[in-house]
mmCIF file with all atom_site columns, C-alpha atoms in Angstrom:
data_model
loop_
_atom_site.group_PDB
_atom_site.id
_atom_site.type_symbol
_atom_site.label_atom_id
_atom_site.label_alt_id
_atom_site.label_comp_id
_atom_site.label_asym_id
_atom_site.label_entity_id
_atom_site.label_seq_id
_atom_site.pdbx_PDB_ins_code
_atom_site.Cartn_x
_atom_site.Cartn_y
_atom_site.Cartn_z
_atom_site.occupancy
_atom_site.B_iso_or_equiv
_atom_site.pdbx_formal_charge
_atom_site.auth_seq_id
_atom_site.auth_comp_id
_atom_site.auth_asym_id
_atom_site.auth_atom_id
_atom_site.pdbx_PDB_model_num
ATOM 1  C CA . MET Z 1 1  ? 12.637  -9.589  -32.530 1.00 50.00 ? 17 MET Z CA 1
ATOM 2  C CA . THR Z 1 2  ? 10.261  -12.312 -32.492 1.00 56.00 ? 18 THR Z CA 1
ATOM 3  C CA . VAL Z 1 3  ? 7.696   -12.533 -30.188 1.00 57.00 ? 19 VAL Z CA 1
ATOM 4  C CA . SER Z 1 4  ? 6.309   -15.959 -28.854 1.00 57.00 ? 20 SER Z CA 1
ATOM 5  C CA . LYS Z 1 5  ? 2.740   -16.375 -27.663 1.00 61.00 ? 21 LYS Z CA 1
ATOM 6  C CA . ASN Z 1 6  ? 3.409   -18.749 -24.854 1.00 63.00 ? 22 ASN Z CA 1
ATOM 7  C CA . ILE Z 1 7  ? 5.039   -17.546 -21.718 1.00 64.00 ? 23 ILE Z CA 1
ATOM 8  C CA . ASN Z 1 8  ? 6.748   -20.764 -21.214 1.00 66.00 ? 24 ASN Z CA 1
ATOM 9  C CA . ASN Z 1 9  ? 8.839   -20.337 -24.604 1.00 63.00 ? 25 ASN Z CA 1
ATOM 10 C CA . PRO Z 1 10 ? 10.469  -16.841 -24.376 1.00 58.00 ? 26 PRO Z CA 1
ATOM 11 C CA . VAL Z 1 11 ? 11.976  -16.595 -27.882 1.00 62.00 ? 27 VAL Z CA 1
ATOM 12 C CA . GLY Z 1 12 ? 14.310  -13.524 -28.510 1.00 58.00 ? 28 GLY Z CA 1
ATOM 13 C CA . MET Z 1 13 ? 14.315  -12.753 -23.819 1.00 55.00 ? 29 MET Z CA 1
ATOM 14 C CA . GLY Z 1 14 ? 17.519  -14.507 -23.094 1.00 56.00 ? 30 GLY Z CA 1
ATOM 15 C CA . GLY Z 1 15 ? 16.547  -18.119 -23.005 1.00 56.00 ? 31 GLY Z CA 1
ATOM 16 C CA . GLY Z 1 16 ? 16.073  -20.043 -20.339 1.00 60.00 ? 32 GLY Z CA 1
ATOM 17 C CA . GLN Z 1 17 ? 13.148  -20.648 -17.939 1.00 67.00 ? 33 GLN Z CA 1
ATOM 18 C CA . ARG Z 1 18 ? 10.495  -18.281 -16.752 1.00 69.00 ? 34 ARG Z CA 1
ATOM 19 C CA . LYS Z 1 19 ? 9.311   -18.516 -13.123 1.00 75.00 ? 35 LYS Z CA 1
ATOM 20 C CA . LYS Z 1 20 ? 5.952   -20.181 -13.222 1.00 80.00 ? 36 LYS Z CA 1
ATOM 21 C CA . LEU Z 1 21 ? 3.353   -17.157 -12.021 1.00 77.00 ? 37 LEU Z CA 1
ATOM 22 C CA . SER Z 1 22 ? 0.857   -17.616 -9.811  1.00 78.00 ? 38 SER Z CA 1
ATOM 23 C CA . ARG Z 1 23 ? -2.809  -16.080 -10.709 1.00 80.00 ? 39 ARG Z CA 1
ATOM 24 C CA . ALA Z 1 24 ? -2.456  -13.413 -8.477  1.00 73.00 ? 40 ALA Z CA 1
ATOM 25 C CA . GLU Z 1 25 ? 1.012   -12.543 -9.422  1.00 74.00 ? 41 GLU Z CA 1
ATOM 26 C CA . ARG Z 1 26 ? -0.115  -12.521 -13.023 1.00 77.00 ? 42 ARG Z CA 1
ATOM 27 C CA . GLN Z 1 27 ? -2.557  -9.835  -12.565 1.00 77.00 ? 43 GLN Z CA 1
ATOM 28 C CA . ASN Z 1 28 ? 0.094   -8.066  -10.208 1.00 73.00 ? 44 ASN Z CA 1
ATOM 29 C CA . HIS Z 1 29 ? -1.071  -8.534  -7.121  1.00 70.00 ? 45 HIS Z CA 1
ATOM 30 C CA . GLY Z 1 30 ? 1.809   -10.630 -5.759  1.00 66.00 ? 46 GLY Z CA 1
ATOM 31 C CA . PRO Z 1 31 ? 3.495   -10.582 -2.691  1.00 70.00 ? 47 PRO Z CA 1
ATOM 32 C CA . HIS Z 1 32 ? 5.051   -7.259  -3.374  1.00 72.00 ? 48 HIS Z CA 1
ATOM 33 C CA . ARG Z 1 33 ? 1.794   -5.363  -3.194  1.00 73.00 ? 49 ARG Z CA 1
ATOM 34 C CA . ASN Z 1 34 ? 0.938   -7.020  0.313   1.00 75.00 ? 50 ASN Z CA 1
ATOM 35 C CA . LEU Z 1 35 ? 4.371   -5.151  1.705   1.00 77.00 ? 51 LEU Z CA 1
ATOM 36 C CA . ASP Z 1 36 ? 2.875   -2.103  -0.458  1.00 80.00 ? 52 ASP Z CA 1
ATOM 37 C CA . ARG Z 1 37 ? -0.497  -2.363  1.228   1.00 83.00 ? 53 ARG Z CA 1
ATOM 38 C CA . GLN Z 1 38 ? 1.134   -2.816  4.937   1.00 86.00 ? 54 GLN Z CA 1
ATOM 39 C CA . GLY Z 1 39 ? 3.294   0.384   4.054   1.00 87.00 ? 55 GLY Z CA 1
ATOM 40 C CA . ALA Z 1 40 ? 0.423   2.231   3.168   1.00 89.00 ? 56 ALA Z CA 1
ATOM 41 C CA . ALA Z 1 41 ? -2.141  1.084   6.222   1.00 91.00 ? 57 ALA Z CA 1
ATOM 42 C CA . ASP Z 1 42 ? 0.972   2.299   8.704   1.00 93.00 ? 58 ASP Z CA 1
ATOM 43 C CA . GLN Z 1 43 ? 1.447   5.827   6.913   1.00 95.00 ? 59 GLN Z CA 1
ATOM 44 C CA . LYS Z 1 44 ? -2.361  5.941   7.249   1.00 96.00 ? 60 LYS Z CA 1
ATOM 45 C CA . ALA Z 1 45 ? -2.397  5.041   10.933  1.00 96.00 ? 61 ALA Z CA 1
ATOM 46 C CA . GLU Z 1 46 ? 0.620   7.515   11.566  1.00 97.00 ? 62 GLU Z CA 1
ATOM 47 C CA . LEU Z 1 47 ? -1.787  10.012  9.945   1.00 97.00 ? 63 LEU Z CA 1
ATOM 48 C CA . VAL Z 1 48 ? -4.581  9.486   12.046  1.00 97.00 ? 64 VAL Z CA 1
ATOM 49 C CA . ARG Z 1 49 ? -2.832  9.484   15.027  1.00 97.00 ? 65 ARG Z CA 1
ATOM 50 C CA . LYS Z 1 50 ? -0.755  12.759  14.472  1.00 97.00 ? 66 LYS Z CA 1
ATOM 51 C CA . MET Z 1 51 ? -4.436  14.197  13.352  1.00 96.00 ? 67 MET Z CA 1
ATOM 52 C CA . ARG Z 1 52 ? -6.138  12.874  16.960  1.00 96.00 ? 68 ARG Z CA 1
ATOM 53 C CA . GLU Z 1 53 ? -3.345  14.339  18.675  1.00 96.00 ? 69 GLU Z CA 1
ATOM 54 C CA . LYS Z 1 54 ? -3.842  17.626  16.666  1.00 95.00 ? 70 LYS Z CA 1
ATOM 55 C CA . ALA Z 1 55 ? -7.265  17.769  17.503  1.00 94.00 ? 71 ALA Z CA 1
ATOM 56 C CA . ALA Z 1 56 ? -6.875  16.970  21.061  1.00 93.00 ? 72 ALA Z CA 1
ATOM 57 C CA . ALA Z 1 57 ? -4.611  19.917  21.646  1.00 92.00 ? 73 ALA Z CA 1
ATOM 58 C CA . ALA Z 1 58 ? -6.926  22.010  19.974  1.00 90.00 ? 74 ALA Z CA 1
ATOM 59 C CA . GLU Z 1 59 ? -9.785  20.860  22.094  1.00 90.00 ? 75 GLU Z CA 1
ATOM 60 C CA . ALA Z 1 60 ? -7.573  21.409  25.376  1.00 88.00 ? 76 ALA Z CA 1
ATOM 61 C CA . THR Z 1 61 ? -6.593  24.964  24.256  1.00 88.00 ? 77 THR Z CA 1
ATOM 62 C CA . GLY Z 1 62 ? -10.143 25.945  23.217  1.00 82.00 ? 78 GLY Z CA 1
ATOM 63 C CA . GLN Z 1 63 ? -11.627 24.467  26.490  1.00 75.00 ? 79 GLN Z CA 1
ATOM 64 C CA . ALA Z 1 64 ? -9.214  26.735  28.226  1.00 65.00 ? 80 ALA Z CA 1
ATOM 65 C CA . GLY Z 1 65 ? -10.063 29.473  26.353  1.00 57.00 ? 81 GLY Z CA 1
ATOM 66 C CA . ASP Z 1 66 ? -13.847 29.215  27.242  1.00 58.00 ? 82 ASP Z CA 1
ATOM 67 C CA . ASP Z 1 67 ? -13.090 28.758  31.009  1.00 56.00 ? 83 ASP Z CA 1
ATOM 68 C CA . THR Z 1 68 ? -11.797 31.860  31.237  1.00 54.00 ? 84 THR Z CA 1
ATOM 69 C CA . ALA Z 1 69 ? -13.563 33.525  29.318  1.00 53.00 ? 85 ALA Z CA 1
ATOM 70 C CA . LYS Z 1 70 ? -16.784 32.533  31.761  1.00 55.00 ? 86 LYS Z CA 1
ATOM 71 C CA . SER Z 1 71 ? -14.919 33.761  34.626  1.00 51.00 ? 87 SER Z CA 1
#
């Protein structure tokens, strides 16, 4: 298959026009990446929340055990 050197002239690629890609999209940082980053941020926030809850629960049980030991 012949390969074209010009992205706007895709030889052997089914013909037709190609979408003009922005610089960010050519570097694979398009709008889909923003959604991926948002999803990752949501997962991180959820993980941090769970870890804080677990630490608070452990701290609460640890304090209760210390209070009974001191009495």
